[in-house]
PDB file of C-alpha atoms in Angstrom:
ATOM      1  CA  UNK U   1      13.241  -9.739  -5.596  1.00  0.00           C
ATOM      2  CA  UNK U   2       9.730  -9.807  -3.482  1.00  0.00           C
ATOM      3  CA  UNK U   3      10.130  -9.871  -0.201  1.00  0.00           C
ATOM      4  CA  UNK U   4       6.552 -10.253   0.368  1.00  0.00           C
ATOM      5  CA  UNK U   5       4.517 -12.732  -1.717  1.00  0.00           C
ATOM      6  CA  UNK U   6       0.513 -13.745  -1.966  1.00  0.00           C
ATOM      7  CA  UNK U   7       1.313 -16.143  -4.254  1.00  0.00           C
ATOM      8  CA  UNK U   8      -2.650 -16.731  -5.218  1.00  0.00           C
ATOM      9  CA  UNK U   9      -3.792 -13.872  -7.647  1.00  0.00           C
ATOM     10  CA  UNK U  10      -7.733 -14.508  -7.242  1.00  0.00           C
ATOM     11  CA  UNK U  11      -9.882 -16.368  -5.155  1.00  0.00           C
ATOM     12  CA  UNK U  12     -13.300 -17.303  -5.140  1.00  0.00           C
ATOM     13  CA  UNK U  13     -15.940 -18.336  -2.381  1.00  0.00           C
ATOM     14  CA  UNK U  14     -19.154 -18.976  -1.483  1.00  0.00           C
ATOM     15  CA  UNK U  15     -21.230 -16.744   0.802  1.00  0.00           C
ATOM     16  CA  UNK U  16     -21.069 -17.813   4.113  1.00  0.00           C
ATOM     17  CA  UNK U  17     -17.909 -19.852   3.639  1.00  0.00           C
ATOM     18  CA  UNK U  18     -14.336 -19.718   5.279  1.00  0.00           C
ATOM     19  CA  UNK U  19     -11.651 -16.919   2.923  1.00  0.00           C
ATOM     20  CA  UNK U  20      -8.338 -17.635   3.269  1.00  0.00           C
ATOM     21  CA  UNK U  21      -5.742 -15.647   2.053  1.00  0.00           C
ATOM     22  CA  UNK U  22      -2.026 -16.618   2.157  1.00  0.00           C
ATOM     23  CA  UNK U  23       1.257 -14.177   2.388  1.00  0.00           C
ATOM     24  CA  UNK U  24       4.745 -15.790   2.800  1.00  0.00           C
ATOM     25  CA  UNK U  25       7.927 -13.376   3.510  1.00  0.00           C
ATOM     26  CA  UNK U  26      11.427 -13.765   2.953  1.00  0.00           C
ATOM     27  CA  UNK U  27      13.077 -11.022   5.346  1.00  0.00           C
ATOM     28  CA  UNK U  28      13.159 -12.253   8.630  1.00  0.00           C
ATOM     29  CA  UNK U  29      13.611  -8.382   9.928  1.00  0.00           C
ATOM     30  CA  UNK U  30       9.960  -8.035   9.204  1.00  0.00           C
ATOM     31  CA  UNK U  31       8.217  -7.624  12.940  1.00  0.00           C
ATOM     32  CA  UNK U  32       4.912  -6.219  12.040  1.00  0.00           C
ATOM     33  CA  UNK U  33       2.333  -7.605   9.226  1.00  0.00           C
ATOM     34  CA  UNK U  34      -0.618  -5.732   7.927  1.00  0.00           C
ATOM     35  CA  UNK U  35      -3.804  -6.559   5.844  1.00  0.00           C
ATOM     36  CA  UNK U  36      -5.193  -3.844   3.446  1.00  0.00           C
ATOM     37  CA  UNK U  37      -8.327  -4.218   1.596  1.00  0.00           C
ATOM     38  CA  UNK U  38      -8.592  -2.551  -1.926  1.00  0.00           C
ATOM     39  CA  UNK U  39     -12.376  -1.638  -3.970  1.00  0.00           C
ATOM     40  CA  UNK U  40     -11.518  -0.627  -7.845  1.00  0.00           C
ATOM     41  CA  UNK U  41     -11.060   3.033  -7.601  1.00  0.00           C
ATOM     42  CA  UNK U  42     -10.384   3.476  -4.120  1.00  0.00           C
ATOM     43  CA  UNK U  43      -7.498   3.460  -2.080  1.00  0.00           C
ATOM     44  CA  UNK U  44      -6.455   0.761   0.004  1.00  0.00           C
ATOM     45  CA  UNK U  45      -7.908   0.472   3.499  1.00  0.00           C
ATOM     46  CA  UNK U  46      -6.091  -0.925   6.674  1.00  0.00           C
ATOM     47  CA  UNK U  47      -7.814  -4.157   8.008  1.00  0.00           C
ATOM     48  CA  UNK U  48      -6.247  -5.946  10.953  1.00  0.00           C
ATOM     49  CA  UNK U  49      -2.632  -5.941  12.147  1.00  0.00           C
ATOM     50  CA  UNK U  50       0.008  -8.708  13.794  1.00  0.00           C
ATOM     51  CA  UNK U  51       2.799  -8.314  15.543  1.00  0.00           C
ATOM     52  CA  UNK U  52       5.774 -10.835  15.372  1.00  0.00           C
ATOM     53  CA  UNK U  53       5.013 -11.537  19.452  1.00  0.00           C
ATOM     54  CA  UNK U  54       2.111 -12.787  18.558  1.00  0.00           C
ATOM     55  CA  UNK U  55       0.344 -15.693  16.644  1.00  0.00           C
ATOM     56  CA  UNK U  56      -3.171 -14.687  16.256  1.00  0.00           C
ATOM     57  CA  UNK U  57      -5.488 -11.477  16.186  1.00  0.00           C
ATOM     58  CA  UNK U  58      -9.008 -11.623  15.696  1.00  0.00           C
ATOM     59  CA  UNK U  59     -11.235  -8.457  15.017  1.00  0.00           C
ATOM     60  CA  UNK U  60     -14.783  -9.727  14.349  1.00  0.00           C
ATOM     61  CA  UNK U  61     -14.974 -12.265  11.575  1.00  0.00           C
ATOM     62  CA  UNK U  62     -11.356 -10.986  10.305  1.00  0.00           C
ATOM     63  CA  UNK U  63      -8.474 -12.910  11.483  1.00  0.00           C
ATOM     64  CA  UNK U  64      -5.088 -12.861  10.988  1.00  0.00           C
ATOM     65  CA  UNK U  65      -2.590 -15.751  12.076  1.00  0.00           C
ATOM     66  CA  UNK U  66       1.221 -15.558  11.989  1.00  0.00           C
ATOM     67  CA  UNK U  67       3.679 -18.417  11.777  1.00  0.00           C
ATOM     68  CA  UNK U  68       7.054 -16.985  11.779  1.00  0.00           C
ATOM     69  CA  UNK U  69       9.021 -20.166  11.235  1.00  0.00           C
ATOM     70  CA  UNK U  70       7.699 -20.783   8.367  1.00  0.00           C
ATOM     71  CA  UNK U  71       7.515 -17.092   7.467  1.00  0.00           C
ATOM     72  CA  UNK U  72       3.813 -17.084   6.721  1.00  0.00           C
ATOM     73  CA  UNK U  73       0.589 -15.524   7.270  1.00  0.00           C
ATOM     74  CA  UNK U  74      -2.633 -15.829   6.740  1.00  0.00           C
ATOM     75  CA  UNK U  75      -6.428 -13.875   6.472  1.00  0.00           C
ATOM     76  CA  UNK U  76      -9.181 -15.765   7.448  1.00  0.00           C
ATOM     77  CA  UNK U  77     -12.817 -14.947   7.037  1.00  0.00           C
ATOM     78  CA  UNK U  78     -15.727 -16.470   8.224  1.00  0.00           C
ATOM     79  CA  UNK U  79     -18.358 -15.920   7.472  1.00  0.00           C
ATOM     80  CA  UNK U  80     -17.705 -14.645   4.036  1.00  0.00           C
ATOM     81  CA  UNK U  81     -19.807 -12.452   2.306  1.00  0.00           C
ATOM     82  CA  UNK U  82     -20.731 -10.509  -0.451  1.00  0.00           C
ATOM     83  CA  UNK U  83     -19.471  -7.215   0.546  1.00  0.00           C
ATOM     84  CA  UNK U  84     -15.890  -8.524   1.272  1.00  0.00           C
ATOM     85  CA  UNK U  85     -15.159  -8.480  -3.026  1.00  0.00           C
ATOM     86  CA  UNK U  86     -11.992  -6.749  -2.948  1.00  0.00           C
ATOM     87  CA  UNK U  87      -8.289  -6.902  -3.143  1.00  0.00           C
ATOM     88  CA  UNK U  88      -6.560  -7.740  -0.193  1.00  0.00           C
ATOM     89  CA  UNK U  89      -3.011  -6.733   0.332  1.00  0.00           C
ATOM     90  CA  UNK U  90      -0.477  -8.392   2.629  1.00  0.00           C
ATOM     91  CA  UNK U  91       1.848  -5.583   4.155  1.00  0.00           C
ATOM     92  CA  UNK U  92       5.435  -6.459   6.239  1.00  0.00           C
ATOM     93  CA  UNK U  93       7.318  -3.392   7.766  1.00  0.00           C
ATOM     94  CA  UNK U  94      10.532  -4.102   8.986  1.00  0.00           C
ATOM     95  CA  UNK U  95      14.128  -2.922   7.646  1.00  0.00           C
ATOM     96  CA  UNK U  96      14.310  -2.415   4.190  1.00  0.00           C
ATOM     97  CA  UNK U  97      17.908  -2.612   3.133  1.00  0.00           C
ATOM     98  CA  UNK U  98      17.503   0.859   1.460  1.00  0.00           C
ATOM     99  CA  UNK U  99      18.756   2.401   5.057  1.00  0.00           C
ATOM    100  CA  UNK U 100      15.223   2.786   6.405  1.00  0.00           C
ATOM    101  CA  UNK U 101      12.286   1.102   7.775  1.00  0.00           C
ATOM    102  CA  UNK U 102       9.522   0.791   5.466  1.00  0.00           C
ATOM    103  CA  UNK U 103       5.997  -1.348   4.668  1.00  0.00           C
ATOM    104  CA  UNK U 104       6.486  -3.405   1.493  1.00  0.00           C
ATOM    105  CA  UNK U 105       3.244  -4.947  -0.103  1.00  0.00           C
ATOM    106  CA  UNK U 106       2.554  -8.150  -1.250  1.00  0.00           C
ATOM    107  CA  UNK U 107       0.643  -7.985  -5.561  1.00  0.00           C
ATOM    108  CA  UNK U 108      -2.777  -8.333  -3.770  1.00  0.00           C
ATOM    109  CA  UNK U 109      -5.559 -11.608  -3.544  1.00  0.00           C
ATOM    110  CA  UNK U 110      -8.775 -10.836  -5.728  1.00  0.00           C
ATOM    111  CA  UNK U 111     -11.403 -11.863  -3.509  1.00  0.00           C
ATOM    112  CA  UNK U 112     -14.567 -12.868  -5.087  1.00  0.00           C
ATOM    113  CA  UNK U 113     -17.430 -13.543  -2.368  1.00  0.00           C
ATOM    114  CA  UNK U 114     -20.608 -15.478  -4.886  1.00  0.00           C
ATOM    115  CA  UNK U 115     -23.605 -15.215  -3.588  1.00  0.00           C
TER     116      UNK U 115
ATOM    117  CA  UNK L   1     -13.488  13.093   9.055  1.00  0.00           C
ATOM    118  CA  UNK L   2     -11.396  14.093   5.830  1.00  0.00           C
ATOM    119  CA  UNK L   3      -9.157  11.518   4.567  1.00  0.00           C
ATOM    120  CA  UNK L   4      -5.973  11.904   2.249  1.00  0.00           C
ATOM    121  CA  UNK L   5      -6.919  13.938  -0.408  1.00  0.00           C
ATOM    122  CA  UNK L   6      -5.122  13.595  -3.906  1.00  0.00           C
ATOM    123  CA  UNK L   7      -5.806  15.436  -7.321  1.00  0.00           C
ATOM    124  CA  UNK L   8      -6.420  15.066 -10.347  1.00  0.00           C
ATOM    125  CA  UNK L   9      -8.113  11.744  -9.799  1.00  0.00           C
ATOM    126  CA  UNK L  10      -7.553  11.207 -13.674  1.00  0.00           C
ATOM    127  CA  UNK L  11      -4.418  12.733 -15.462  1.00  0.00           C
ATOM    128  CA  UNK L  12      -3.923  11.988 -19.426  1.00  0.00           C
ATOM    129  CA  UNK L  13      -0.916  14.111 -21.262  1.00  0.00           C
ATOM    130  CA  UNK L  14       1.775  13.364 -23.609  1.00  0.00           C
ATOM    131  CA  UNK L  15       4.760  12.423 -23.101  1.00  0.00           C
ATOM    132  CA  UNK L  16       7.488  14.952 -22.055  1.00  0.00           C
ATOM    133  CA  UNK L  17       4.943  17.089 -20.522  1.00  0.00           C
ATOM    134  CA  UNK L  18       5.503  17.927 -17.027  1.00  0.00           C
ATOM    135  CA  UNK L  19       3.218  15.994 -14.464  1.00  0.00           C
ATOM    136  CA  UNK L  20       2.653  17.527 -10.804  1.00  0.00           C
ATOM    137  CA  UNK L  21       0.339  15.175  -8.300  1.00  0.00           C
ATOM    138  CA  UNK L  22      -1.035  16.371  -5.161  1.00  0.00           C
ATOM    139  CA  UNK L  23      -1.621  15.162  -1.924  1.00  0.00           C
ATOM    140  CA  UNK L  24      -3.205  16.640   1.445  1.00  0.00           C
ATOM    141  CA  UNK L  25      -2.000  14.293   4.194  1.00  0.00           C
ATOM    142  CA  UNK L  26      -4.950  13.744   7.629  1.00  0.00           C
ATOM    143  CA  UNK L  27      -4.906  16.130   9.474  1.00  0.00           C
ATOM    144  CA  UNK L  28      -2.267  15.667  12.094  1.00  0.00           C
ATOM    145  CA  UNK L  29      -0.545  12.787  10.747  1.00  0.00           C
ATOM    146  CA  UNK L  30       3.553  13.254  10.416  1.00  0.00           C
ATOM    147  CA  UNK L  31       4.078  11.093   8.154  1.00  0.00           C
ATOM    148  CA  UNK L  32       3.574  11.139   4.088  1.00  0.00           C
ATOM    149  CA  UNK L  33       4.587   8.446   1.381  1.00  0.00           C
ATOM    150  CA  UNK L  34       4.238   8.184  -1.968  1.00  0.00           C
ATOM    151  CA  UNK L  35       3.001   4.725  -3.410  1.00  0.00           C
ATOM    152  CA  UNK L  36       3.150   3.545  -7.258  1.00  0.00           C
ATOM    153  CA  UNK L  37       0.929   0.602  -8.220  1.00  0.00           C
ATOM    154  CA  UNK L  38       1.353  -0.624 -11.600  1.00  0.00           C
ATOM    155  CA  UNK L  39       0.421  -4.534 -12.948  1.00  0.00           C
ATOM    156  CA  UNK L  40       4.024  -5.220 -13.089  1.00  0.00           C
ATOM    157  CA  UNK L  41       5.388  -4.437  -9.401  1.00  0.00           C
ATOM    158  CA  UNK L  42       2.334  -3.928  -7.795  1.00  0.00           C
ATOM    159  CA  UNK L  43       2.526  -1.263  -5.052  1.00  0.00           C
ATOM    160  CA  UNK L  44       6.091   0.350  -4.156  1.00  0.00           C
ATOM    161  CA  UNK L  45       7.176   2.790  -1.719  1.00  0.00           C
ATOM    162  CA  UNK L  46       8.632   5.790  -4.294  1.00  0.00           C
ATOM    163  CA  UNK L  47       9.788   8.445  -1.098  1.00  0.00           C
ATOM    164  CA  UNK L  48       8.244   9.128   2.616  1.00  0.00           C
ATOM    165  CA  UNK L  49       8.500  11.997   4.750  1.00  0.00           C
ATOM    166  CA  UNK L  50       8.590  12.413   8.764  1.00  0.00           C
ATOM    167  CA  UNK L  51       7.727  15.769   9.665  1.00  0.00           C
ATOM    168  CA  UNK L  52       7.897  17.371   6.051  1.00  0.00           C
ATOM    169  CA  UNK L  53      11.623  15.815   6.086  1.00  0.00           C
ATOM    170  CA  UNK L  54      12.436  13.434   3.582  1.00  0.00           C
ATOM    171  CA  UNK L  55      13.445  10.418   5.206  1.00  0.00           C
ATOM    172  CA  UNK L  56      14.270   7.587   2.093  1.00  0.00           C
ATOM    173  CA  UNK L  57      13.854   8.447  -1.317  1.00  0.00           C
ATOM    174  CA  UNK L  58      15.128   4.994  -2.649  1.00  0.00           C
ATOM    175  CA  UNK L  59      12.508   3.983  -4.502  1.00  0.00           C
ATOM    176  CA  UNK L  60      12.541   6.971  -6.281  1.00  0.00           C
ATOM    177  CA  UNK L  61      13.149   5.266 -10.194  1.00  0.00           C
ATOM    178  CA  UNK L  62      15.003   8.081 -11.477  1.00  0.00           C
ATOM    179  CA  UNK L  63      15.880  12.036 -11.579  1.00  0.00           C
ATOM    180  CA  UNK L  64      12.897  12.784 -13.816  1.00  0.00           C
ATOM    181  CA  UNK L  65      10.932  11.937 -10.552  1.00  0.00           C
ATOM    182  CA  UNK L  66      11.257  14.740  -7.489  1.00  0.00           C
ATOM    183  CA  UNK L  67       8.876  15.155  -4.289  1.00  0.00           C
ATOM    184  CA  UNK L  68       8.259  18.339  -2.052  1.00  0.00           C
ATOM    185  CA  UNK L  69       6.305  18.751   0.915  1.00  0.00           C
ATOM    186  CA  UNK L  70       6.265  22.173   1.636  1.00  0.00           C
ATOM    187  CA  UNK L  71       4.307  21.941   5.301  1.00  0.00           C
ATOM    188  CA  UNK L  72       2.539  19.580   6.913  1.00  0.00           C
ATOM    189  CA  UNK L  73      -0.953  19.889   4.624  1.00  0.00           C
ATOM    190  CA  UNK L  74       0.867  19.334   1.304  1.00  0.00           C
ATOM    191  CA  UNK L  75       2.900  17.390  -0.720  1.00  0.00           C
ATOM    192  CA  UNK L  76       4.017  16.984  -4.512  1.00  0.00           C
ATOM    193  CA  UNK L  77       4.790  14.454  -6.554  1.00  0.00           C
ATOM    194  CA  UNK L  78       6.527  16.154  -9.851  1.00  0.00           C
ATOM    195  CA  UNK L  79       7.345  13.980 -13.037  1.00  0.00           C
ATOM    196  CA  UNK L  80       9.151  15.726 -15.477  1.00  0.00           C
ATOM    197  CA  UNK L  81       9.489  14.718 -18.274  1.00  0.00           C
ATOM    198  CA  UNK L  82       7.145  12.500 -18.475  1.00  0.00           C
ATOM    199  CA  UNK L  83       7.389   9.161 -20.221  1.00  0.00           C
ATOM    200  CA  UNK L  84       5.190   6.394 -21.492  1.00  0.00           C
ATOM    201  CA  UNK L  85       6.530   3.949 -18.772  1.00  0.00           C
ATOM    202  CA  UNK L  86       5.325   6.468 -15.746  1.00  0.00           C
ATOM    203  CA  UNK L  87       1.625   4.951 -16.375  1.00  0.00           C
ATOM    204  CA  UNK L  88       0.460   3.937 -13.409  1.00  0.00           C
ATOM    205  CA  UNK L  89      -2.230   4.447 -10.267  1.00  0.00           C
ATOM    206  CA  UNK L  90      -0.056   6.644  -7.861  1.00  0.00           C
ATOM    207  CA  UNK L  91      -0.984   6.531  -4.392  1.00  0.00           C
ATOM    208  CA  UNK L  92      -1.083   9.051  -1.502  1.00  0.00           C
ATOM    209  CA  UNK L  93      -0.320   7.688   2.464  1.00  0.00           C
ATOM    210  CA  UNK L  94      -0.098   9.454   5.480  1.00  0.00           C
ATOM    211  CA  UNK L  95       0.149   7.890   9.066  1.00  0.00           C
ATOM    212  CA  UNK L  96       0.473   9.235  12.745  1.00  0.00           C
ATOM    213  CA  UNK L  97       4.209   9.087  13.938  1.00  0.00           C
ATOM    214  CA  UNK L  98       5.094   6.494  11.044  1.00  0.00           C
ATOM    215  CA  UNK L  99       6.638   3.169  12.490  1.00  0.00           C
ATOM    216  CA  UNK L 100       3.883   0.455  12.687  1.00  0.00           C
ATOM    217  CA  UNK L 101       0.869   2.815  12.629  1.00  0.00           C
ATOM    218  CA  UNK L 102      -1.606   2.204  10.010  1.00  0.00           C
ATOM    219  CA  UNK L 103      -1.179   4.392   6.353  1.00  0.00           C
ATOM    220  CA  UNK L 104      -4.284   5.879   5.399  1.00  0.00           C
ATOM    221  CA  UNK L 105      -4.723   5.886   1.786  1.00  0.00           C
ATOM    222  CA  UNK L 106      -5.614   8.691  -0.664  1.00  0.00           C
ATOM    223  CA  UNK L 107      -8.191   7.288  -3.817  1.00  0.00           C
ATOM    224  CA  UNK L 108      -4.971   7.837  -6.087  1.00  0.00           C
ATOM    225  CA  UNK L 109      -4.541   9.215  -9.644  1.00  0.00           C
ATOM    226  CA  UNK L 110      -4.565   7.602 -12.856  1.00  0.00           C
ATOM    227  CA  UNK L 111      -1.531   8.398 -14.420  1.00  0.00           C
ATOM    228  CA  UNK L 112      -1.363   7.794 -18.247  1.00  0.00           C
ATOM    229  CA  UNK L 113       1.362   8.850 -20.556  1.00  0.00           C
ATOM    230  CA  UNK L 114       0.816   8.925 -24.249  1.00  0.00           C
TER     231      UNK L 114
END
């Protein structure tokens, strides 16, 4: 059973355009969210980070916003561009079930920035 | 700065051969986890350590799979045997303190079983 969904395999925009990637969650003892971003034949990198205190956290053009109610969150980027091609992962950590605390991933967005 | 380190990058044998995958954690980080991405169930949490401890081993899909970490620059990931079904990118993670702090991934190794 996913806990953690991106329920969009691939997405494609234009350069210069708004990117948004989805997550939803099912376990409400997640309390911290994470975005990774993934270039074929590397390892995933961290991106930007959300608390469950919080609603919103911007870093540059990368923002992430959190709506726990509905158990959702999102990756927005504006502008888009070229460069940002990659799969992005949405992380939870929280209680596992398994007797620890641990960060389960989402199955990854294929972004595809067109110039 | 060095990141996570794994090797082989690439490893092709047959099945029921023994497989052993490497991984040199950042340099002060205390905590180590083992990642498996395949198409299937994208990327799961196999076994982490705090501290060269083991901490959960859940994910762990069966006895033929067993990790070490001697000290706190090294850490196996042994498959033995190996089957078909153990295809798959497997990823190296360590982190400072664990909890919320950001993993920092290794460029994994391609895992295929014949």
């Amino acid at each position: 059973d996913q806990q953690v969904k991106q329920n969009s395999p691939s997405l494609s925009v234009q350069e210069g355009r708004i990117s948004i990637l989805n997550c939803d969650y099912t376990n409400s003892m997640f309390d911290y969210f994470l975005w990774y971003k993934k270039y074929p034949a590397e390892g995933p990198t961290f991106l930007i980070s959300i608390s469950s205190i919080k609603d919103k956290n911007e870093d540059g053009r990368f923002t992430v916003f959190l709506n726990k109610s509905a158990k959702h969150l999102s990756l927005h980027i504006v502008p888009s561009q070229p460069g940002d091609s990659a799969v992005y992962f949405c992380a939870a950590w929280g209680y596992s079930g398994a007797g620890s605390y641990q960060l389960t991933f989402g199955k990854g967005t294929k972004l595809s920035v067109i110039p | 700065d060095a990141g996570v380190i794994q090797s082989p990058r690439h490893e092709v044998t047959e099945m029921g051969q023994e497989v052993t995958l490497r991984c040199k954690p950042i340099s002060g980080h205390n905590s180590l986890f083992w990642y498996r991405q395949t198409m299937m169930r994208g990327l799961e949490l196999l076994i982490y350590f705090n501290n060269n401890v083991p901490i959960d081993d859940s994910g762990m899909p069966e006895d033929r799979f067993s990790a070490k970490m001697p000290n706190a620059s090294f850490s196996t990931l042994k498959i033995q045997p190996s089957e078909p079904r153990d295809s798959a990118v497997y990823f190296c993670a360590s982190s400072l303190r664990g909890g919320v702090q950001p993993q920092h991934f290794g460029d994994g190794t391609r895992l295929s079983i014949l």
